Amino acid sequence: MSPADLIARVPLGFLLPGVQARVDALDDKIDPTQREQLVAYGLAPNRPLVVLQQRPMTLVMIDEVELALEDSVARHVWVTWR
């Protein structure tokens, strides 16, 4: 197995701008109502995204939608990336 084959699972808030990733899970620590809203905006398991910025808020692009997340939410969104 080469390093290129490794997949990391990390909180969304840890990724640098420009990184492409895939949503793995939304942690139960996110309020259920807010979780439903995030899924409605496209932040759902198995969806690809691109991190646009991390400060002052995490900004991601999902399909054609830009979504801004507070730090307290981004650290509970789990993503995978190579």
PDB file of N, CA and C in Angstrom:
ATOM      1  N   MET A   1       0.853  -1.177   0.000  1.00  0.00           N
ATOM      2  CA  MET A   1       0.000   0.000   0.000  1.00  0.00           C
ATOM      3  C   MET A   1       0.898   1.239   0.000  1.00  0.00           C
ATOM      4  N   SER A   2       0.650   2.124  -0.925  1.00  0.00           N
ATOM      5  CA  SER A   2       1.437   3.355  -1.003  1.00  0.00           C
ATOM      6  C   SER A   2       0.741   4.470  -0.231  1.00  0.00           C
ATOM      7  N   PRO A   3       1.459   5.536   0.121  1.00  0.00           N
ATOM      8  CA  PRO A   3       0.829   6.662   0.828  1.00  0.00           C
ATOM      9  C   PRO A   3      -0.342   7.266   0.058  1.00  0.00           C
ATOM     10  N   ALA A   4      -0.324   7.175  -1.273  1.00  0.00           N
ATOM     11  CA  ALA A   4      -1.417   7.724  -2.079  1.00  0.00           C
ATOM     12  C   ALA A   4      -2.716   6.954  -1.880  1.00  0.00           C
ATOM     13  N   ASP A   5      -2.612   5.714  -1.377  1.00  0.00           N
ATOM     14  CA  ASP A   5      -3.800   4.892  -1.153  1.00  0.00           C
ATOM     15  C   ASP A   5      -4.445   5.141   0.207  1.00  0.00           C
ATOM     16  N   LEU A   6      -3.759   5.856   1.078  1.00  0.00           N
ATOM     17  CA  LEU A   6      -4.274   6.088   2.425  1.00  0.00           C
ATOM     18  C   LEU A   6      -5.383   7.132   2.418  1.00  0.00           C
ATOM     19  N   ILE A   7      -6.394   6.884   3.212  1.00  0.00           N
ATOM     20  CA  ILE A   7      -7.510   7.818   3.347  1.00  0.00           C
ATOM     21  C   ILE A   7      -7.568   8.250   4.801  1.00  0.00           C
ATOM     22  N   ALA A   8      -7.613   9.559   5.026  1.00  0.00           N
ATOM     23  CA  ALA A   8      -7.680  10.093   6.388  1.00  0.00           C
ATOM     24  C   ALA A   8      -9.110  10.513   6.702  1.00  0.00           C
ATOM     25  N   ARG A   9      -9.518  10.286   7.955  1.00  0.00           N
ATOM     26  CA  ARG A   9     -10.831  10.742   8.435  1.00  0.00           C
ATOM     27  C   ARG A   9     -10.556  11.792   9.500  1.00  0.00           C
ATOM     28  N   VAL A  10     -10.962  13.035   9.220  1.00  0.00           N
ATOM     29  CA  VAL A  10     -10.663  14.156  10.112  1.00  0.00           C
ATOM     30  C   VAL A  10     -11.865  15.083  10.212  1.00  0.00           C
ATOM     31  N   PRO A  11     -11.896  15.935  11.235  1.00  0.00           N
ATOM     32  CA  PRO A  11     -12.946  16.954  11.296  1.00  0.00           C
ATOM     33  C   PRO A  11     -12.747  17.981  10.175  1.00  0.00           C
ATOM     34  N   LEU A  12     -13.822  18.444   9.608  1.00  0.00           N
ATOM     35  CA  LEU A  12     -13.780  19.426   8.526  1.00  0.00           C
ATOM     36  C   LEU A  12     -12.973  20.659   8.915  1.00  0.00           C
ATOM     37  N   GLY A  13     -13.073  21.082  10.153  1.00  0.00           N
ATOM     38  CA  GLY A  13     -12.358  22.272  10.609  1.00  0.00           C
ATOM     39  C   GLY A  13     -10.849  22.150  10.576  1.00  0.00           C
ATOM     40  N   PHE A  14     -10.305  20.951  10.346  1.00  0.00           N
ATOM     41  CA  PHE A  14      -8.860  20.741  10.319  1.00  0.00           C
ATOM     42  C   PHE A  14      -8.260  20.859   8.918  1.00  0.00           C
ATOM     43  N   LEU A  15      -9.095  20.882   7.884  1.00  0.00           N
ATOM     44  CA  LEU A  15      -8.581  20.887   6.511  1.00  0.00           C
ATOM     45  C   LEU A  15      -8.188  22.287   6.060  1.00  0.00           C
ATOM     46  N   LEU A  16      -7.157  22.354   5.247  1.00  0.00           N
ATOM     47  CA  LEU A  16      -6.699  23.627   4.703  1.00  0.00           C
ATOM     48  C   LEU A  16      -7.542  24.040   3.502  1.00  0.00           C
ATOM     49  N   PRO A  17      -7.611  25.336   3.223  1.00  0.00           N
ATOM     50  CA  PRO A  17      -8.317  25.797   2.024  1.00  0.00           C
ATOM     51  C   PRO A  17      -7.733  25.137   0.768  1.00  0.00           C
ATOM     52  N   GLY A  18      -8.610  24.789  -0.151  1.00  0.00           N
ATOM     53  CA  GLY A  18      -8.208  24.145  -1.394  1.00  0.00           C
ATOM     54  C   GLY A  18      -8.327  22.632  -1.374  1.00  0.00           C
ATOM     55  N   VAL A  19      -8.468  22.054  -0.189  1.00  0.00           N
ATOM     56  CA  VAL A  19      -8.552  20.595  -0.074  1.00  0.00           C
ATOM     57  C   VAL A  19      -9.935  20.111  -0.506  1.00  0.00           C
ATOM     58  N   GLN A  20      -9.943  19.052  -1.311  1.00  0.00           N
ATOM     59  CA  GLN A  20     -11.188  18.394  -1.692  1.00  0.00           C
ATOM     60  C   GLN A  20     -11.381  17.196  -0.781  1.00  0.00           C
ATOM     61  N   ALA A  21     -12.593  17.017  -0.295  1.00  0.00           N
ATOM     62  CA  ALA A  21     -12.879  15.920   0.632  1.00  0.00           C
ATOM     63  C   ALA A  21     -14.288  15.401   0.376  1.00  0.00           C
ATOM     64  N   ARG A  22     -14.659  14.389   1.136  1.00  0.00           N
ATOM     65  CA  ARG A  22     -15.999  13.807   1.041  1.00  0.00           C
ATOM     66  C   ARG A  22     -16.564  13.721   2.452  1.00  0.00           C
ATOM     67  N   VAL A  23     -17.818  14.136   2.614  1.00  0.00           N
ATOM     68  CA  VAL A  23     -18.458  14.089   3.927  1.00  0.00           C
ATOM     69  C   VAL A  23     -18.613  12.631   4.346  1.00  0.00           C
ATOM     70  N   ASP A  24     -18.157  12.322   5.551  1.00  0.00           N
ATOM     71  CA  ASP A  24     -18.283  10.967   6.084  1.00  0.00           C
ATOM     72  C   ASP A  24     -19.458  10.885   7.050  1.00  0.00           C
ATOM     73  N   ALA A  25     -19.548  11.847   7.975  1.00  0.00           N
ATOM     74  CA  ALA A  25     -20.621  11.806   8.977  1.00  0.00           C
ATOM     75  C   ALA A  25     -20.779  13.159   9.654  1.00  0.00           C
ATOM     76  N   LEU A  26     -21.983  13.405  10.137  1.00  0.00           N
ATOM     77  CA  LEU A  26     -22.267  14.569  10.974  1.00  0.00           C
ATOM     78  C   LEU A  26     -22.413  14.046  12.399  1.00  0.00           C
ATOM     79  N   ASP A  27     -21.561  14.505  13.272  1.00  0.00           N
ATOM     80  CA  ASP A  27     -21.519  14.041  14.660  1.00  0.00           C
ATOM     81  C   ASP A  27     -22.834  14.322  15.378  1.00  0.00           C
ATOM     82  N   ASP A  28     -23.182  13.459  16.317  1.00  0.00           N
ATOM     83  CA  ASP A  28     -24.401  13.641  17.115  1.00  0.00           C
ATOM     84  C   ASP A  28     -24.340  14.872  18.009  1.00  0.00           C
ATOM     85  N   LYS A  29     -23.168  15.474  18.142  1.00  0.00           N
ATOM     86  CA  LYS A  29     -23.040  16.682  18.959  1.00  0.00           C
ATOM     87  C   LYS A  29     -23.627  17.910  18.265  1.00  0.00           C
ATOM     88  N   ILE A  30     -23.919  17.794  16.975  1.00  0.00           N
ATOM     89  CA  ILE A  30     -24.608  18.868  16.252  1.00  0.00           C
ATOM     90  C   ILE A  30     -26.093  18.734  16.551  1.00  0.00           C
ATOM     91  N   ASP A  31     -26.726  19.844  16.885  1.00  0.00           N
ATOM     92  CA  ASP A  31     -28.162  19.857  17.185  1.00  0.00           C
ATOM     93  C   ASP A  31     -28.937  19.180  16.046  1.00  0.00           C
ATOM     94  N   PRO A  32     -29.897  18.298  16.360  1.00  0.00           N
ATOM     95  CA  PRO A  32     -30.645  17.576  15.314  1.00  0.00           C
ATOM     96  C   PRO A  32     -31.309  18.497  14.283  1.00  0.00           C
ATOM     97  N   THR A  33     -31.851  19.607  14.730  1.00  0.00           N
ATOM     98  CA  THR A  33     -32.483  20.542  13.788  1.00  0.00           C
ATOM     99  C   THR A  33     -31.442  21.140  12.855  1.00  0.00           C
ATOM    100  N   GLN A  34     -30.296  21.513  13.412  1.00  0.00           N
ATOM    101  CA  GLN A  34     -29.231  22.076  12.589  1.00  0.00           C
ATOM    102  C   GLN A  34     -28.677  21.021  11.637  1.00  0.00           C
ATOM    103  N   ARG A  35     -28.593  19.778  12.099  1.00  0.00           N
ATOM    104  CA  ARG A  35     -28.127  18.687  11.240  1.00  0.00           C
ATOM    105  C   ARG A  35     -29.041  18.534  10.033  1.00  0.00           C
ATOM    106  N   GLU A  36     -30.346  18.592  10.248  1.00  0.00           N
ATOM    107  CA  GLU A  36     -31.310  18.503   9.141  1.00  0.00           C
ATOM    108  C   GLU A  36     -31.109  19.646   8.156  1.00  0.00           C
ATOM    109  N   GLN A  37     -30.869  20.851   8.667  1.00  0.00           N
ATOM    110  CA  GLN A  37     -30.646  22.008   7.797  1.00  0.00           C
ATOM    111  C   GLN A  37     -29.374  21.830   6.973  1.00  0.00           C
ATOM    112  N   LEU A  38     -28.319  21.342   7.598  1.00  0.00           N
ATOM    113  CA  LEU A  38     -27.065  21.126   6.878  1.00  0.00           C
ATOM    114  C   LEU A  38     -27.239  20.103   5.760  1.00  0.00           C
ATOM    115  N   VAL A  39     -27.961  19.035   6.041  1.00  0.00           N
ATOM    116  CA  VAL A  39     -28.224  18.018   5.017  1.00  0.00           C
ATOM    117  C   VAL A  39     -29.041  18.625   3.876  1.00  0.00           C
ATOM    118  N   ALA A  40     -30.009  19.472   4.206  1.00  0.00           N
ATOM    119  CA  ALA A  40     -30.827  20.123   3.173  1.00  0.00           C
ATOM    120  C   ALA A  40     -29.976  21.010   2.265  1.00  0.00           C
ATOM    121  N   TYR A  41     -28.902  21.593   2.807  1.00  0.00           N
ATOM    122  CA  TYR A  41     -27.989  22.424   2.009  1.00  0.00           C
ATOM    123  C   TYR A  41     -26.960  21.595   1.252  1.00  0.00           C
ATOM    124  N   GLY A  42     -26.965  20.281   1.453  1.00  0.00           N
ATOM    125  CA  GLY A  42     -26.058  19.417   0.716  1.00  0.00           C
ATOM    126  C   GLY A  42     -24.906  18.857   1.518  1.00  0.00           C
ATOM    127  N   LEU A  43     -24.779  19.241   2.780  1.00  0.00           N
ATOM    128  CA  LEU A  43     -23.711  18.718   3.627  1.00  0.00           C
ATOM    129  C   LEU A  43     -24.189  17.389   4.209  1.00  0.00           C
ATOM    130  N   ALA A  44     -24.096  16.359   3.385  1.00  0.00           N
ATOM    131  CA  ALA A  44     -24.632  15.045   3.738  1.00  0.00           C
ATOM    132  C   ALA A  44     -23.575  13.980   3.465  1.00  0.00           C
ATOM    133  N   PRO A  45     -23.660  12.847   4.157  1.00  0.00           N
ATOM    134  CA  PRO A  45     -22.685  11.780   3.941  1.00  0.00           C
ATOM    135  C   PRO A  45     -22.527  11.412   2.468  1.00  0.00           C
ATOM    136  N   ASN A  46     -21.265  11.179   2.118  1.00  0.00           N
ATOM    137  CA  ASN A  46     -20.832  10.773   0.785  1.00  0.00           C
ATOM    138  C   ASN A  46     -20.858  11.898  -0.249  1.00  0.00           C
ATOM    139  N   ARG A  47     -21.090  13.131   0.165  1.00  0.00           N
ATOM    140  CA  ARG A  47     -21.089  14.262  -0.774  1.00  0.00           C
ATOM    141  C   ARG A  47     -19.700  14.890  -0.835  1.00  0.00           C
ATOM    142  N   PRO A  48     -19.195  15.173  -2.034  1.00  0.00           N
ATOM    143  CA  PRO A  48     -17.893  15.832  -2.148  1.00  0.00           C
ATOM    144  C   PRO A  48     -18.010  17.323  -1.836  1.00  0.00           C
ATOM    145  N   LEU A  49     -16.912  17.887  -1.347  1.00  0.00           N
ATOM    146  CA  LEU A  49     -16.870  19.319  -1.070  1.00  0.00           C
ATOM    147  C   LEU A  49     -15.452  19.829  -1.256  1.00  0.00           C
ATOM    148  N   VAL A  50     -15.332  21.143  -1.342  1.00  0.00           N
ATOM    149  CA  VAL A  50     -14.032  21.809  -1.405  1.00  0.00           C
ATOM    150  C   VAL A  50     -14.006  22.847  -0.299  1.00  0.00           C
ATOM    151  N   VAL A  51     -12.926  22.864   0.472  1.00  0.00           N
ATOM    152  CA  VAL A  51     -12.770  23.869   1.522  1.00  0.00           C
ATOM    153  C   VAL A  51     -12.272  25.156   0.866  1.00  0.00           C
ATOM    154  N   LEU A  52     -13.007  26.254   1.066  1.00  0.00           N
ATOM    155  CA  LEU A  52     -12.627  27.541   0.492  1.00  0.00           C
ATOM    156  C   LEU A  52     -11.844  28.397   1.481  1.00  0.00           C
ATOM    157  N   GLN A  53     -12.217  28.356   2.753  1.00  0.00           N
ATOM    158  CA  GLN A  53     -11.495  29.099   3.790  1.00  0.00           C
ATOM    159  C   GLN A  53     -11.811  28.493   5.147  1.00  0.00           C
ATOM    160  N   GLN A  54     -10.969  28.836   6.146  1.00  0.00           N
ATOM    161  CA  GLN A  54     -11.189  28.353   7.507  1.00  0.00           C
ATOM    162  C   GLN A  54     -11.403  29.492   8.499  1.00  0.00           C
ATOM    163  N   ARG A  55     -11.015  30.688   8.185  1.00  0.00           N
ATOM    164  CA  ARG A  55     -11.182  31.807   9.102  1.00  0.00           C
ATOM    165  C   ARG A  55     -11.803  32.983   8.381  1.00  0.00           C
ATOM    166  N   PRO A  56     -12.709  33.715   8.972  1.00  0.00           N
ATOM    167  CA  PRO A  56     -13.187  33.593  10.343  1.00  0.00           C
ATOM    168  C   PRO A  56     -14.164  32.430  10.535  1.00  0.00           C
ATOM    169  N   MET A  57     -14.710  31.899   9.450  1.00  0.00           N
ATOM    170  CA  MET A  57     -15.592  30.726   9.520  1.00  0.00           C
ATOM    171  C   MET A  57     -15.124  29.736   8.466  1.00  0.00           C
ATOM    172  N   THR A  58     -15.513  28.479   8.629  1.00  0.00           N
ATOM    173  CA  THR A  58     -15.224  27.478   7.607  1.00  0.00           C
ATOM    174  C   THR A  58     -16.202  27.687   6.460  1.00  0.00           C
ATOM    175  N   LEU A  59     -15.663  27.874   5.265  1.00  0.00           N
ATOM    176  CA  LEU A  59     -16.484  28.075   4.076  1.00  0.00           C
ATOM    177  C   LEU A  59     -16.192  26.936   3.114  1.00  0.00           C
ATOM    178  N   VAL A  60     -17.242  26.222   2.703  1.00  0.00           N
ATOM    179  CA  VAL A  60     -17.081  25.099   1.783  1.00  0.00           C
ATOM    180  C   VAL A  60     -17.986  25.289   0.573  1.00  0.00           C
ATOM    181  N   MET A  61     -17.594  24.645  -0.519  1.00  0.00           N
ATOM    182  CA  MET A  61     -18.405  24.615  -1.736  1.00  0.00           C
ATOM    183  C   MET A  61     -18.879  23.182  -1.915  1.00  0.00           C
ATOM    184  N   ILE A  62     -20.210  23.011  -1.986  1.00  0.00           N
ATOM    185  CA  ILE A  62     -20.821  21.709  -2.225  1.00  0.00           C
ATOM    186  C   ILE A  62     -21.672  21.879  -3.475  1.00  0.00           C
ATOM    187  N   ASP A  63     -21.301  21.185  -4.538  1.00  0.00           N
ATOM    188  CA  ASP A  63     -21.906  21.418  -5.852  1.00  0.00           C
ATOM    189  C   ASP A  63     -21.722  22.896  -6.177  1.00  0.00           C
ATOM    190  N   GLU A  64     -22.771  23.650  -6.311  1.00  0.00           N
ATOM    191  CA  GLU A  64     -22.677  25.082  -6.621  1.00  0.00           C
ATOM    192  C   GLU A  64     -23.056  25.949  -5.428  1.00  0.00           C
ATOM    193  N   VAL A  65     -23.125  25.357  -4.246  1.00  0.00           N
ATOM    194  CA  VAL A  65     -23.572  26.066  -3.045  1.00  0.00           C
ATOM    195  C   VAL A  65     -22.391  26.332  -2.121  1.00  0.00           C
ATOM    196  N   GLU A  66     -22.211  27.604  -1.723  1.00  0.00           N
ATOM    197  CA  GLU A  66     -21.226  27.948  -0.702  1.00  0.00           C
ATOM    198  C   GLU A  66     -21.922  27.920   0.647  1.00  0.00           C
ATOM    199  N   LEU A  67     -21.309  27.247   1.598  1.00  0.00           N
ATOM    200  CA  LEU A  67     -21.902  27.088   2.920  1.00  0.00           C
ATOM    201  C   LEU A  67     -20.881  27.505   3.970  1.00  0.00           C
ATOM    202  N   ALA A  68     -21.259  28.450   4.846  1.00  0.00           N
ATOM    203  CA  ALA A  68     -20.388  28.908   5.929  1.00  0.00           C
ATOM    204  C   ALA A  68     -20.787  28.205   7.220  1.00  0.00           C
ATOM    205  N   LEU A  69     -19.791  27.687   7.925  1.00  0.00           N
ATOM    206  CA  LEU A  69     -20.030  26.949   9.166  1.00  0.00           C
ATOM    207  C   LEU A  69     -19.218  27.559  10.305  1.00  0.00           C
ATOM    208  N   GLU A  70     -19.848  27.679  11.455  1.00  0.00           N
ATOM    209  CA  GLU A  70     -19.118  28.111  12.639  1.00  0.00           C
ATOM    210  C   GLU A  70     -18.126  27.026  13.029  1.00  0.00           C
ATOM    211  N   ASP A  71     -17.068  27.436  13.703  1.00  0.00           N
ATOM    212  CA  ASP A  71     -16.052  26.500  14.173  1.00  0.00           C
ATOM    213  C   ASP A  71     -16.656  25.370  14.999  1.00  0.00           C
ATOM    214  N   SER A  72     -17.629  25.709  15.831  1.00  0.00           N
ATOM    215  CA  SER A  72     -18.254  24.716  16.714  1.00  0.00           C
ATOM    216  C   SER A  72     -19.010  23.646  15.933  1.00  0.00           C
ATOM    217  N   VAL A  73     -19.380  23.938  14.698  1.00  0.00           N
ATOM    218  CA  VAL A  73     -20.053  22.956  13.843  1.00  0.00           C
ATOM    219  C   VAL A  73     -19.020  22.212  12.994  1.00  0.00           C
ATOM    220  N   ALA A  74     -18.091  22.949  12.388  1.00  0.00           N
ATOM    221  CA  ALA A  74     -17.104  22.342  11.483  1.00  0.00           C
ATOM    222  C   ALA A  74     -16.279  21.257  12.164  1.00  0.00           C
ATOM    223  N   ARG A  75     -16.039  21.395  13.461  1.00  0.00           N
ATOM    224  CA  ARG A  75     -15.229  20.376  14.137  1.00  0.00           C
ATOM    225  C   ARG A  75     -16.016  19.096  14.417  1.00  0.00           C
ATOM    226  N   HIS A  76     -17.332  19.116  14.154  1.00  0.00           N
ATOM    227  CA  HIS A  76     -18.161  17.921  14.349  1.00  0.00           C
ATOM    228  C   HIS A  76     -18.678  17.341  13.030  1.00  0.00           C
ATOM    229  N   VAL A  77     -18.123  17.847  11.919  1.00  0.00           N
ATOM    230  CA  VAL A  77     -18.412  17.279  10.599  1.00  0.00           C
ATOM    231  C   VAL A  77     -17.179  16.463  10.206  1.00  0.00           C
ATOM    232  N   TRP A  78     -17.345  15.162  10.063  1.00  0.00           N
ATOM    233  CA  TRP A  78     -16.228  14.283   9.726  1.00  0.00           C
ATOM    234  C   TRP A  78     -16.156  14.086   8.221  1.00  0.00           C
ATOM    235  N   VAL A  79     -14.943  14.231   7.680  1.00  0.00           N
ATOM    236  CA  VAL A  79     -14.723  14.087   6.242  1.00  0.00           C
ATOM    237  C   VAL A  79     -13.568  13.123   5.999  1.00  0.00           C
ATOM    238  N   THR A  80     -13.523  12.582   4.800  1.00  0.00           N
ATOM    239  CA  THR A  80     -12.393  11.750   4.382  1.00  0.00           C
ATOM    240  C   THR A  80     -11.713  12.427   3.209  1.00  0.00           C
ATOM    241  N   TRP A  81     -10.393  12.263   3.140  1.00  0.00           N
ATOM    242  CA  TRP A  81      -9.620  12.808   2.019  1.00  0.00           C
ATOM    243  C   TRP A  81      -8.333  12.014   1.880  1.00  0.00           C
ATOM    244  N   ARG A  82      -7.759  12.085   0.704  1.00  0.00           N
ATOM    245  CA  ARG A  82      -6.498  11.364   0.410  1.00  0.00           C
ATOM    246  C   ARG A  82      -5.329  12.306   0.520  1.00  0.00           C
TER     247      ARG A  82
END
